[in-house]
PDB file of C-alpha atoms and ligand atoms in Angstrom:
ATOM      1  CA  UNK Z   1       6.803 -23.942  -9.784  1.00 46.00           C
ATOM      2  CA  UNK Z   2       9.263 -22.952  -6.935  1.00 53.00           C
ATOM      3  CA  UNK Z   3      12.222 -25.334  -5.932  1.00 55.00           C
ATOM      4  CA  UNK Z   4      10.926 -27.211  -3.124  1.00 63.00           C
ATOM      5  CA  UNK Z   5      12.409 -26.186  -0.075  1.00 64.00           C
ATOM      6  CA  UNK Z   6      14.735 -28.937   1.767  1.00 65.00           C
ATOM      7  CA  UNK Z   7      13.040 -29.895   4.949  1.00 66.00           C
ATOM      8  CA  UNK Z   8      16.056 -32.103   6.515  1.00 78.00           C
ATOM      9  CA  UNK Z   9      17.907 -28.866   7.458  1.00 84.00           C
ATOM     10  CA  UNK Z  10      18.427 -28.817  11.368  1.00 92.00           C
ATOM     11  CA  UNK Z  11      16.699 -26.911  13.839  1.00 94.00           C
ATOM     12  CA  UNK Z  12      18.807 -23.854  15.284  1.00 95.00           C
ATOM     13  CA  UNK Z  13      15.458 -22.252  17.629  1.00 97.00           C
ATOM     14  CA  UNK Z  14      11.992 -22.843  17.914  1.00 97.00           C
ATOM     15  CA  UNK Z  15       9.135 -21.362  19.415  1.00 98.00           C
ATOM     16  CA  UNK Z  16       5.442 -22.744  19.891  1.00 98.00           C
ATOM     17  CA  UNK Z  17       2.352 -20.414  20.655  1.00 97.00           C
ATOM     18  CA  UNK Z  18      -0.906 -21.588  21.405  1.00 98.00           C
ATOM     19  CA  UNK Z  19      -4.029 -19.087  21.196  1.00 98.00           C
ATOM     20  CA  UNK Z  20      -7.313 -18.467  20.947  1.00 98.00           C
ATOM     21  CA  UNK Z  21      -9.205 -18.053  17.574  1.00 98.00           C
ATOM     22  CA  UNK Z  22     -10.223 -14.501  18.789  1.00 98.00           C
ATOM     23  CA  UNK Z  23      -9.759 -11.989  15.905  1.00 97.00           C
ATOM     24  CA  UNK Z  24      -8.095  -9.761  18.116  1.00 96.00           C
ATOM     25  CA  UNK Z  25      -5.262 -12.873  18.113  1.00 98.00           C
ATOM     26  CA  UNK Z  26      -4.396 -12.064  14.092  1.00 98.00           C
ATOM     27  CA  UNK Z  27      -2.663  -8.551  14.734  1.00 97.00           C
ATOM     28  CA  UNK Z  28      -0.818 -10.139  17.989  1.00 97.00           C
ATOM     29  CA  UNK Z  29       0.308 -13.889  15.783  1.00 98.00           C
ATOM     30  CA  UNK Z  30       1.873 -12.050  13.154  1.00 98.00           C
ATOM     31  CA  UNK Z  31       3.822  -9.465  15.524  1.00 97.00           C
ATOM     32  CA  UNK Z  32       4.635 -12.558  17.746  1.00 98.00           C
ATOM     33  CA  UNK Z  33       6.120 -13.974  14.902  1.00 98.00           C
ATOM     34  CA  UNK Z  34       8.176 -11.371  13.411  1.00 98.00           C
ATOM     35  CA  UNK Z  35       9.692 -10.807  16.136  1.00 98.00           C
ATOM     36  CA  UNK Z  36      10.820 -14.401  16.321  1.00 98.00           C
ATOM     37  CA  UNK Z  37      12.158 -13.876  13.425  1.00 98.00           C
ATOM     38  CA  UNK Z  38      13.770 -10.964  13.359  1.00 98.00           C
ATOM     39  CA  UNK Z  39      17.010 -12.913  15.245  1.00 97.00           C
ATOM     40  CA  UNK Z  40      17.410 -13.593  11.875  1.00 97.00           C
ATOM     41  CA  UNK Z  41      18.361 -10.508  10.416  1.00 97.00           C
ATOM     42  CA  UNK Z  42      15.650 -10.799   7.731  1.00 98.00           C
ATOM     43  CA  UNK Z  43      14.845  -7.556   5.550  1.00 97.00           C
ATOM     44  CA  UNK Z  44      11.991  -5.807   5.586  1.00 96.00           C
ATOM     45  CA  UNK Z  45      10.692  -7.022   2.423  1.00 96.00           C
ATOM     46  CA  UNK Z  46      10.888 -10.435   4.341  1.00 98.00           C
ATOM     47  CA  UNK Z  47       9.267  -9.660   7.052  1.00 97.00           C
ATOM     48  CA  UNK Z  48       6.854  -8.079   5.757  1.00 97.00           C
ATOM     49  CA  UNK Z  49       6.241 -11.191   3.333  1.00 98.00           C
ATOM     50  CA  UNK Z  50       5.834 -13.306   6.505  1.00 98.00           C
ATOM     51  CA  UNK Z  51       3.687 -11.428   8.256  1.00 98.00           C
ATOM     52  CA  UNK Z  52       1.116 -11.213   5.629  1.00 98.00           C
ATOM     53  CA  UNK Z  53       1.123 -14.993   5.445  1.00 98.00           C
ATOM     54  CA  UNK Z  54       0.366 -15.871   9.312  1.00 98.00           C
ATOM     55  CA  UNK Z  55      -2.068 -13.275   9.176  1.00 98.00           C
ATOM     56  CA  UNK Z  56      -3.497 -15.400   6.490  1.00 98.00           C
ATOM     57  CA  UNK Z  57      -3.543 -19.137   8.023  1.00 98.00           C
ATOM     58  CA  UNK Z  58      -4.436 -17.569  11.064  1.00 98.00           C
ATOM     59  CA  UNK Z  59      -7.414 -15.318   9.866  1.00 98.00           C
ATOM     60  CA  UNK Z  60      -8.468 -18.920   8.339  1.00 98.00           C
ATOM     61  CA  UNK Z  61      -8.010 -20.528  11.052  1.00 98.00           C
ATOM     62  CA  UNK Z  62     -10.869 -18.041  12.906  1.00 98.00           C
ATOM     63  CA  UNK Z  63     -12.706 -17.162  10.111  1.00 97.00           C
ATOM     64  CA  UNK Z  64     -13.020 -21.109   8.135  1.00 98.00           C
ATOM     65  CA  UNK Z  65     -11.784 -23.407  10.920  1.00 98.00           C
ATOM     66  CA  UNK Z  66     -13.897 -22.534  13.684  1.00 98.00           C
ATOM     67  CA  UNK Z  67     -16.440 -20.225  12.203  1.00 95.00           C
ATOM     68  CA  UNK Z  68     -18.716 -19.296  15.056  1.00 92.00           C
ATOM     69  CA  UNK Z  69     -16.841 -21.054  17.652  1.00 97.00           C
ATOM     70  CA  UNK Z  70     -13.898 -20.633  19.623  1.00 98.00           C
ATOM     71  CA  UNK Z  71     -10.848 -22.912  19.439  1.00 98.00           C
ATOM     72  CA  UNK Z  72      -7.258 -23.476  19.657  1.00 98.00           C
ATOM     73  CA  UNK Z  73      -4.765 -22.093  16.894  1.00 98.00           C
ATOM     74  CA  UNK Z  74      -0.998 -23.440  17.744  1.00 98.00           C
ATOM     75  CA  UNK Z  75       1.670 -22.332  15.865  1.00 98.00           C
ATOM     76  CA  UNK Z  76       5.044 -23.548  15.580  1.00 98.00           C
ATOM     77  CA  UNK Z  77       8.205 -21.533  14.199  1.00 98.00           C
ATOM     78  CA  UNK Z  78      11.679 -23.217  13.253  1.00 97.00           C
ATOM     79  CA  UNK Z  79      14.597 -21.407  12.396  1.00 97.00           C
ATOM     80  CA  UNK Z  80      16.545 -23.949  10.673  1.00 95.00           C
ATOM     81  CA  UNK Z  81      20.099 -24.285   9.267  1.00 94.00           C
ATOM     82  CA  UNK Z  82      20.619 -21.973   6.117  1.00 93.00           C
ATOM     83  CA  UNK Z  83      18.388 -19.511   7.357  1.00 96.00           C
ATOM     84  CA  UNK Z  84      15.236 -21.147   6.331  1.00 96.00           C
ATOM     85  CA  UNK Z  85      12.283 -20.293   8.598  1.00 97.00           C
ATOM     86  CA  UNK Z  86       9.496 -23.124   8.828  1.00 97.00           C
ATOM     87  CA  UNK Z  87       6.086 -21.808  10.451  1.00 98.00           C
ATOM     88  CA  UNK Z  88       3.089 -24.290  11.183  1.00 98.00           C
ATOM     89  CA  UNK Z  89       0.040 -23.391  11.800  1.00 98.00           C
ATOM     90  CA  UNK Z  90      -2.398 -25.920  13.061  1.00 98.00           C
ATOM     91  CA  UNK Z  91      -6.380 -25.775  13.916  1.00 98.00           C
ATOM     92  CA  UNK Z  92      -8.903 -28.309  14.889  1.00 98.00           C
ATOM     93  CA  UNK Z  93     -11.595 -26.927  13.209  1.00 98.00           C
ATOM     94  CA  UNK Z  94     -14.007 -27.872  10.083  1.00 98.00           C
ATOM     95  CA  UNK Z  95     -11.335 -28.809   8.068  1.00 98.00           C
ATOM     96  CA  UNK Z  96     -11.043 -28.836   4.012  1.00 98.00           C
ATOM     97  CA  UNK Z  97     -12.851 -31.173   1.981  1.00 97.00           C
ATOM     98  CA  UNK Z  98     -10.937 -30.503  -1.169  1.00 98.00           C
ATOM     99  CA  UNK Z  99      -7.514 -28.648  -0.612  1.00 98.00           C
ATOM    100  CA  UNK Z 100      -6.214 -28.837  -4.769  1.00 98.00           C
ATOM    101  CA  UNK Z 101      -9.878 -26.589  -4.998  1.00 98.00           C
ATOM    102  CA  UNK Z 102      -9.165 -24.509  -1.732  1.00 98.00           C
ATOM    103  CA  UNK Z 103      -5.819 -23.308  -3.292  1.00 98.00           C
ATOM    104  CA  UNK Z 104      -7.505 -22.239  -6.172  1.00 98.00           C
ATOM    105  CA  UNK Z 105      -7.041 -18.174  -6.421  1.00 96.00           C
ATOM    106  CA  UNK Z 106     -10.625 -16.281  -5.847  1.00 95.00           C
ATOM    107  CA  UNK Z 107     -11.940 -19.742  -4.415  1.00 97.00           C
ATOM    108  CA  UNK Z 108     -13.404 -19.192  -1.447  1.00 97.00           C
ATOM    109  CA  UNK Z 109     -16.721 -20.698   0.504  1.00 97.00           C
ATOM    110  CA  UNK Z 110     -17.627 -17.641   2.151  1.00 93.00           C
ATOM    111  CA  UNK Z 111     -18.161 -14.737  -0.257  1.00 82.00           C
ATOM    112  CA  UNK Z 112     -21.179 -12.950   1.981  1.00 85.00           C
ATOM    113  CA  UNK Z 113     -18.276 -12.061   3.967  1.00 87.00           C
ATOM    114  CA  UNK Z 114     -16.369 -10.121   1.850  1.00 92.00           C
ATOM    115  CA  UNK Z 115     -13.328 -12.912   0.904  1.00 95.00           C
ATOM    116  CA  UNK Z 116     -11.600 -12.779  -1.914  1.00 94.00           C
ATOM    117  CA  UNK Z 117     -10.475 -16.305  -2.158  1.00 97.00           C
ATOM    118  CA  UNK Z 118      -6.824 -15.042  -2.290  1.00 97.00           C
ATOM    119  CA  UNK Z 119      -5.092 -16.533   1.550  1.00 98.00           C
ATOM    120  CA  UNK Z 120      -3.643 -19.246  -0.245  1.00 98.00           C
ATOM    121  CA  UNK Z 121      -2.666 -17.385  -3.268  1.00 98.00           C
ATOM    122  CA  UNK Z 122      -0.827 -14.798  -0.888  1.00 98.00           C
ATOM    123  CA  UNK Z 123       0.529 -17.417   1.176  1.00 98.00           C
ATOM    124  CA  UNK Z 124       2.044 -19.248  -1.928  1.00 98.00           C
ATOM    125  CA  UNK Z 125       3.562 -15.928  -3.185  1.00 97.00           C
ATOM    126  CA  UNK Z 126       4.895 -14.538  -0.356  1.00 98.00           C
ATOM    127  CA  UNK Z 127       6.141 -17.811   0.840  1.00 97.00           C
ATOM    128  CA  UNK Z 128       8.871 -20.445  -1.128  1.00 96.00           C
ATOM    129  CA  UNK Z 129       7.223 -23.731  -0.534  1.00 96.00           C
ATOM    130  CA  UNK Z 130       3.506 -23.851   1.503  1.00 97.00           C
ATOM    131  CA  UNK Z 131       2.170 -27.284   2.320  1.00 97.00           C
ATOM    132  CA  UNK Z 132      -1.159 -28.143   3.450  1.00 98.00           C
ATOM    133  CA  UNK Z 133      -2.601 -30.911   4.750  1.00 98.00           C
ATOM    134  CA  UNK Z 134      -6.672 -31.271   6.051  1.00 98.00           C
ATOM    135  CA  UNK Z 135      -9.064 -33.470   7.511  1.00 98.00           C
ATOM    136  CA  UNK Z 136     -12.777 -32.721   7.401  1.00 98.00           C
ATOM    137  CA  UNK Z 137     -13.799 -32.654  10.357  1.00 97.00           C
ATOM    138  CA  UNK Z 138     -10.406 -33.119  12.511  1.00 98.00           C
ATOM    139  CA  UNK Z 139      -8.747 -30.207  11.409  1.00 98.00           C
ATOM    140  CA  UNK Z 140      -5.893 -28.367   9.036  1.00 98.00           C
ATOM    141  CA  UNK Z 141      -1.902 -27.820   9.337  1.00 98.00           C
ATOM    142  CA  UNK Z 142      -1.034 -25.662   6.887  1.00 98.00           C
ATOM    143  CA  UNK Z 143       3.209 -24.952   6.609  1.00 98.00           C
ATOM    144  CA  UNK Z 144       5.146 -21.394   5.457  1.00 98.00           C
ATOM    145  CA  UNK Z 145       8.904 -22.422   4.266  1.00 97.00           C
ATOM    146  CA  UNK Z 146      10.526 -19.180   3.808  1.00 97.00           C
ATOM    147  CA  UNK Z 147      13.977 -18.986   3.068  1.00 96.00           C
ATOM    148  CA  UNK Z 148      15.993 -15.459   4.083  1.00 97.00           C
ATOM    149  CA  UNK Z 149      18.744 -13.906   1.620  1.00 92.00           C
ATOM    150  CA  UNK Z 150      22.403 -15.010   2.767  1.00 86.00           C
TER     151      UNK Z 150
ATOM    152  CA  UNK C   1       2.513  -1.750  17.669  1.00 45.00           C
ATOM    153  CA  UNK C   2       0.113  -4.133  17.773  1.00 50.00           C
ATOM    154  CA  UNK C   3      -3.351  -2.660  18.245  1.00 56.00           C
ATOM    155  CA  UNK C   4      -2.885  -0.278  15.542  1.00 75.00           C
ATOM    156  CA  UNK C   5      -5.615  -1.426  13.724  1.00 78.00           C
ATOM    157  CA  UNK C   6      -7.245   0.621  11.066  1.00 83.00           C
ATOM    158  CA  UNK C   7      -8.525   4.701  12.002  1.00 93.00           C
ATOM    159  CA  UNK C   8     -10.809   6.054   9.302  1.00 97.00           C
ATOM    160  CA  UNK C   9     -11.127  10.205   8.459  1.00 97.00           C
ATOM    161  CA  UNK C  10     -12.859  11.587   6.401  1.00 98.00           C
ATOM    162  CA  UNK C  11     -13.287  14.861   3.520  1.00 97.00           C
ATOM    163  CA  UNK C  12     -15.781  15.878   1.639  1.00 97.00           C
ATOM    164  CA  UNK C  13     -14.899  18.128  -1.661  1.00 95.00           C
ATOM    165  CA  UNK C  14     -17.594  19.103  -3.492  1.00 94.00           C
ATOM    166  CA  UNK C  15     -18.903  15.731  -5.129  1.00 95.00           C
ATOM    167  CA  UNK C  16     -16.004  13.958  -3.418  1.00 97.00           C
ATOM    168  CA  UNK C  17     -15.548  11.554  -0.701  1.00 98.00           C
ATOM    169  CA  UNK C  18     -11.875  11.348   0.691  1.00 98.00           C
ATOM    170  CA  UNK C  19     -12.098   8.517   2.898  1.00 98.00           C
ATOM    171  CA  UNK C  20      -8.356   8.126   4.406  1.00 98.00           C
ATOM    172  CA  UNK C  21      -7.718   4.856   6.383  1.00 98.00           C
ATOM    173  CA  UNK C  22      -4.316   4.334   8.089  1.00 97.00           C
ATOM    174  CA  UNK C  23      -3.118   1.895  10.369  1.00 96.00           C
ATOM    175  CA  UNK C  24      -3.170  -2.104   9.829  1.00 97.00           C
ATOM    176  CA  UNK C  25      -6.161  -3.569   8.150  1.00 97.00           C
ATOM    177  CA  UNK C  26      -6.877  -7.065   8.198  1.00 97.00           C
ATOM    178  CA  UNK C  27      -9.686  -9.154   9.183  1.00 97.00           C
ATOM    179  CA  UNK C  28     -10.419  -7.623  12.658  1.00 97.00           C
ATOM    180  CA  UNK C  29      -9.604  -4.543  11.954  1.00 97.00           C
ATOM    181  CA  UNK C  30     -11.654  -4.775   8.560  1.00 96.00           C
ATOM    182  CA  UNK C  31     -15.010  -5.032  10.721  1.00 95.00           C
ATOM    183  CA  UNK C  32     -15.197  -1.483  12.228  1.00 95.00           C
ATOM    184  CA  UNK C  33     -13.495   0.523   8.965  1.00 97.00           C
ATOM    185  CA  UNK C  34     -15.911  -1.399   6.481  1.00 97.00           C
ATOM    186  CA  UNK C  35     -18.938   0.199   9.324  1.00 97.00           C
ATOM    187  CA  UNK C  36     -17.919   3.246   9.312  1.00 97.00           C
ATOM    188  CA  UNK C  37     -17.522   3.386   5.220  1.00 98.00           C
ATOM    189  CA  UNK C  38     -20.759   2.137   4.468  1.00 98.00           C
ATOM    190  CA  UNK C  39     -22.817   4.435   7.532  1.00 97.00           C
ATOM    191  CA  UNK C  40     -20.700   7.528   5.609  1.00 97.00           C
ATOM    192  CA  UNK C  41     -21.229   6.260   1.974  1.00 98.00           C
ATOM    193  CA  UNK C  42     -24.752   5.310   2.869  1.00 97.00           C
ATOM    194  CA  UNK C  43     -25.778   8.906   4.214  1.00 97.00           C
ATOM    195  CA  UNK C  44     -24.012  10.967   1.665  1.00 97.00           C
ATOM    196  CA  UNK C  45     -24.070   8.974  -1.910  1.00 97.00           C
ATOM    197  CA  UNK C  46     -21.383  10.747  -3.175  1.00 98.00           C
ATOM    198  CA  UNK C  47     -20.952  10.609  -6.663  1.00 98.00           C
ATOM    199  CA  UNK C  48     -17.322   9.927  -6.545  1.00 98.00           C
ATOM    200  CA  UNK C  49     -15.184   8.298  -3.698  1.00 98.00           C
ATOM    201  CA  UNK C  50     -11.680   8.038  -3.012  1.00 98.00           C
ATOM    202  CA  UNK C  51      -9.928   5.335  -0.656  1.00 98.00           C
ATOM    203  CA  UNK C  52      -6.634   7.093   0.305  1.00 98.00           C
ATOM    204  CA  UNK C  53      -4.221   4.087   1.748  1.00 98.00           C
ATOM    205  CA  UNK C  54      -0.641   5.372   1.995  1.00 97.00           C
ATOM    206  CA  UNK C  55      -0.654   5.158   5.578  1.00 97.00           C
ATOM    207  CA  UNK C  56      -1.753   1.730   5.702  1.00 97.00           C
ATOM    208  CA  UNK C  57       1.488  -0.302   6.674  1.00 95.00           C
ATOM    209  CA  UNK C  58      -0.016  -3.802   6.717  1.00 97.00           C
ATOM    210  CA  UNK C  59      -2.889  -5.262   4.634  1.00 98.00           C
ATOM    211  CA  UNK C  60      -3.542  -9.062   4.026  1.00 98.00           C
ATOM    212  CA  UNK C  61      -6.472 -10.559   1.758  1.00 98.00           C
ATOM    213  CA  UNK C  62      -9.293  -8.937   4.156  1.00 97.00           C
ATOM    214  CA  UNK C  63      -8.288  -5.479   2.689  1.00 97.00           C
ATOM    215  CA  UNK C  64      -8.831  -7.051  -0.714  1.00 97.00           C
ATOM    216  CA  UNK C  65     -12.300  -7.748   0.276  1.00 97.00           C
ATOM    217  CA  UNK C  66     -13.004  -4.769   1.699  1.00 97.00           C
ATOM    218  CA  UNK C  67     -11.995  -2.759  -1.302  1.00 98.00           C
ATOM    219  CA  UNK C  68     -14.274  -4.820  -3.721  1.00 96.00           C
ATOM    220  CA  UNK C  69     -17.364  -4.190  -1.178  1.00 96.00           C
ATOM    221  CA  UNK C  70     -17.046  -0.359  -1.327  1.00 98.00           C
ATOM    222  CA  UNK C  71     -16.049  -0.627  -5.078  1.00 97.00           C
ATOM    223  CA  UNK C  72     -19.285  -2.542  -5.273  1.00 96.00           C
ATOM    224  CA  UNK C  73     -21.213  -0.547  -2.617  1.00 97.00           C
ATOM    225  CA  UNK C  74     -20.752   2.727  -4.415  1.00 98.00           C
ATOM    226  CA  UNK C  75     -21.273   1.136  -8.025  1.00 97.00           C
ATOM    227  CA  UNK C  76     -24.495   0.148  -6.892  1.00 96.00           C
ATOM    228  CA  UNK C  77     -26.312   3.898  -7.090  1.00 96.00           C
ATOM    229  CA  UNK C  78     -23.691   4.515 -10.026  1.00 96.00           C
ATOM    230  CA  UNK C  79     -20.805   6.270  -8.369  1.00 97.00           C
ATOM    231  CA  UNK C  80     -17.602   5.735  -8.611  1.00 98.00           C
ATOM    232  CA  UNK C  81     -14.325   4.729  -6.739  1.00 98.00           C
ATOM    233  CA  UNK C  82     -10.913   4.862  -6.920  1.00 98.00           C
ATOM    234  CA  UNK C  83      -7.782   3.923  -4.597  1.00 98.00           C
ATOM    235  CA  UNK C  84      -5.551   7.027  -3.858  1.00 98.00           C
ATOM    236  CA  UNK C  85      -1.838   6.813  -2.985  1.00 97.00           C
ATOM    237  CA  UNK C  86      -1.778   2.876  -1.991  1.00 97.00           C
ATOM    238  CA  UNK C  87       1.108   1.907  -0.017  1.00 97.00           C
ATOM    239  CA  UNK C  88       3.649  -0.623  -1.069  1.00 96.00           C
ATOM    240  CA  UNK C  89       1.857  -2.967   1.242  1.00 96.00           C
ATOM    241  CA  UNK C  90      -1.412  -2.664  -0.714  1.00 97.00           C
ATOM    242  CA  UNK C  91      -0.303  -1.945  -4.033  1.00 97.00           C
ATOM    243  CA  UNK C  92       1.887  -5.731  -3.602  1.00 97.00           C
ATOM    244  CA  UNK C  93      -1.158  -7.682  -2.911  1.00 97.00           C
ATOM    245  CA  UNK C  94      -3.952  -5.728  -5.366  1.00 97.00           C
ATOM    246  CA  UNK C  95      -1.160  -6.544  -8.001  1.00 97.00           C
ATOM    247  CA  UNK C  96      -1.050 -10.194  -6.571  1.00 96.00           C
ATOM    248  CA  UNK C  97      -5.143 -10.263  -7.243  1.00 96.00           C
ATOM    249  CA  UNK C  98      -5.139  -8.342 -10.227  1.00 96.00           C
ATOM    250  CA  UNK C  99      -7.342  -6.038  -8.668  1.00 95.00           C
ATOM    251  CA  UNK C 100      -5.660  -2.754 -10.440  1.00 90.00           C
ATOM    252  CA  UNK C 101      -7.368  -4.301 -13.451  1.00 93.00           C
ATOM    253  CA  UNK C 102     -10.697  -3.577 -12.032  1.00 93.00           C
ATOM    254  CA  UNK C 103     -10.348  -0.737  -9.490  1.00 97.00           C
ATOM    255  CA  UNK C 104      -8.351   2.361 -10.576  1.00 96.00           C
ATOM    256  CA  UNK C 105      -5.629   3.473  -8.454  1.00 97.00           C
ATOM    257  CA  UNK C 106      -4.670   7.016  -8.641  1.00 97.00           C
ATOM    258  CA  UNK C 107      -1.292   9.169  -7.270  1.00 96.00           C
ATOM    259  CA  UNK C 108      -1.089  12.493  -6.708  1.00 92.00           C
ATOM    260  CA  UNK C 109       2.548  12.506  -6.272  1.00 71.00           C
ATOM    261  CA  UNK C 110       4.703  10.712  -8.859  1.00 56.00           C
ATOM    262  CA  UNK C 111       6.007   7.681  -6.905  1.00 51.00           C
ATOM    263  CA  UNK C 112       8.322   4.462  -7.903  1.00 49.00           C
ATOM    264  CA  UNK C 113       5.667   1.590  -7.829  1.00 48.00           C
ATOM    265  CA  UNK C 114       6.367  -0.854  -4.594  1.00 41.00           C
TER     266      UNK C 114
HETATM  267  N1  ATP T   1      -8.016 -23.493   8.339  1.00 51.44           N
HETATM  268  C1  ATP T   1      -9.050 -23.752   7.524  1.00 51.44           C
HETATM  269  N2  ATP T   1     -10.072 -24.549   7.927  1.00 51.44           N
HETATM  270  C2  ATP T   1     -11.116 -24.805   7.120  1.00 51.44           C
HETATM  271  N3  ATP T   1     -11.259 -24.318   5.857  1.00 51.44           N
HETATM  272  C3  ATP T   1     -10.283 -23.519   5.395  1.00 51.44           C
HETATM  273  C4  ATP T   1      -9.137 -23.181   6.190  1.00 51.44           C
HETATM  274  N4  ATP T   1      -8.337 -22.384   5.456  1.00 51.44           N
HETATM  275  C5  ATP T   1      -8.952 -22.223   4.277  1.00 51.44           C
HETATM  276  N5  ATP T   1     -10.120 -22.905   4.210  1.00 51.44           N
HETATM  277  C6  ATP T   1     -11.025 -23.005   3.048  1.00 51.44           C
HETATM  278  O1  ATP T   1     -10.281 -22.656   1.877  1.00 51.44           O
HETATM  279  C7  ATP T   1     -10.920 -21.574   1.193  1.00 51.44           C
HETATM  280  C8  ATP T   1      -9.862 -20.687   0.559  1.00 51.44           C
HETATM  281  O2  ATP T   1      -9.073 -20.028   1.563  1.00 51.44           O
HETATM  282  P1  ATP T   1      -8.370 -18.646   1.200  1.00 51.44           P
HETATM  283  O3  ATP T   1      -7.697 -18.126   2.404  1.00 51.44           O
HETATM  284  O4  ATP T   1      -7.560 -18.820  -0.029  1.00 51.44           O
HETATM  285  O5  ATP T   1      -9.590 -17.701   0.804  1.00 51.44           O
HETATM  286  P2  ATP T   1     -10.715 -17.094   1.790  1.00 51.44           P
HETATM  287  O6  ATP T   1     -10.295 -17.223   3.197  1.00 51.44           O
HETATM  288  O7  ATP T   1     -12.013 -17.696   1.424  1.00 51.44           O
HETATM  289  O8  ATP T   1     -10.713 -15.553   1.354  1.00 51.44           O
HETATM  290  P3  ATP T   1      -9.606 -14.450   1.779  1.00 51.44           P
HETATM  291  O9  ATP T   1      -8.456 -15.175   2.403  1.00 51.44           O
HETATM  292  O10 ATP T   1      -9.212 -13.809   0.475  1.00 51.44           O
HETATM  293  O11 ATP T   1     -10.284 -13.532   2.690  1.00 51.44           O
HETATM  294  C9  ATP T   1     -11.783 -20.900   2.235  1.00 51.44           C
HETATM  295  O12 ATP T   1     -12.882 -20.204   1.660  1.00 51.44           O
HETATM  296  C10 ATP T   1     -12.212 -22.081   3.108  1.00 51.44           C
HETATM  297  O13 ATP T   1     -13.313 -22.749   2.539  1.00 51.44           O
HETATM  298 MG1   MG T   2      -8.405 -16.627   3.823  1.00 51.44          MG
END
């Protein structure tokens, strides 16, 4: 278990980004992103790290979320105090009946489609601290607390 | 870039497939790569195929899947596959999902593991 990141550090920047759930939107959230963050200084180890886990929430977000429909993905980014980067990204899709399951590595609801069950896993990883929280039926927020070397 | 999303060549060497992807893959790009594998793999059967991936600079949990349906794809008629020269990218997160356990990853030059 990774020290839990301290969420009471203040905001320094902030950027909000509200888009489609086109696939097309995965390659474009990530880059978006990064280069938020790369104010920062962060390596490229880093940013690599965080790239990998937007494209993650967001692919859910198309892929789970809305499914065969199109809706609206908004993501948040905060550079906080102490260089600790907080990205939120919400949906108002399908939602997750059981999120202790969905977090489960290899779990995964849609293996005709070639998943792997591993988002979560990845975004856990690559990530210090991820926090989800779901309703079924209203929709997911799912959080990335990275932290960047000194 | 941005739309840099995941160009597919191909080799053949005697029984071999070379199948070389570059680019980004991830869940769009994943789509049109995994067509064009399985229209090649699908005409030829080759007895032995090998996913070349150094030049893949980004790959989230789609590439995972996409892996394990060609590994599974070709295993099907008894062939084999094999990941050649994965980037650090995709060597991080088949590590992360044990998937070196299952697929075999080969190098032709002798690298420091990412
Ligand atoms: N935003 C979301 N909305 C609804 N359900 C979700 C969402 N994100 C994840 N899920 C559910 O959680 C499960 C696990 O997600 P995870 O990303 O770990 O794996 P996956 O998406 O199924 O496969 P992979 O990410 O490896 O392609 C999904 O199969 C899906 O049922
Ligand atoms: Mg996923």
């Amino acid at each position: 278990m990774k020290n839990r990141v301290d969420f009471t550090a203040a905001v320094e920047n902030e950027m909000e980004w509200r888009l489609p759930s086109l696939s097309v939107n995965e390659g474009i959230a990530r880059a978006g992103v990064a280069l938020f963050c790369a104010q920062l200084n962060p390596t490229a180890l880093e940013l690599a790290d965080i790239k990998c886990a937007v494209s993650e929430a967001v692919t859910n977000c198309i892929v789970h979320a809305y499914r065969d429909t199109v809706g609206e993905i908004r993501i948040t980014v905060k550079l906080c105090e102490g260089r600790l980067i907080s990205i939120e990204i919400r949906d108002r899709g399908c939602g997750i009946a059981d999120v202790k399951q969905a977090r489960e590595p290899l779990f995964t609801t849609d293996a005709e489609g070639e998943r792997s069950g591993m988002g979560f896993t990845v975004m856990e990883s690559f990530c210090d601290e991820l926090r989800v929280s779901s309703r079924p039926g209203k929709g997911t927020a799912v959080t990335l607390l990275k932290r960047l070397h000194k | 870039m941005i739309h840099n999303g995941g160009q597919v060549t191909y080799e053949n060497k005697g029984d071999t497939l070379l199948i070389r992807v570059r680019g980004e893959i991830d869940h769009h790009s994943a789509a049109t790569v995994r067509k064009s594998i399985d229209d090649r793999i699908v005409a030829e059967r080759p007895e032995r195929v090998l996913l070349e991936l150094s030049a893949v600079d980004f790959m989230d949990s789609s590439g995972l899947g996409l892996i394990m349906g060609r590994f599974a794809l070709v295993k099907q008629y008894c062939g084999t596959l094999a990941v050649l020269d994965p980037s650090p990218a995709v060597i991080k997160i088949m590590k992360l999902a044990g998937m070196e356990r299952m697929v075999s990853v080969l190098r032709t030059k002798s690298k420091i593991e990412g």
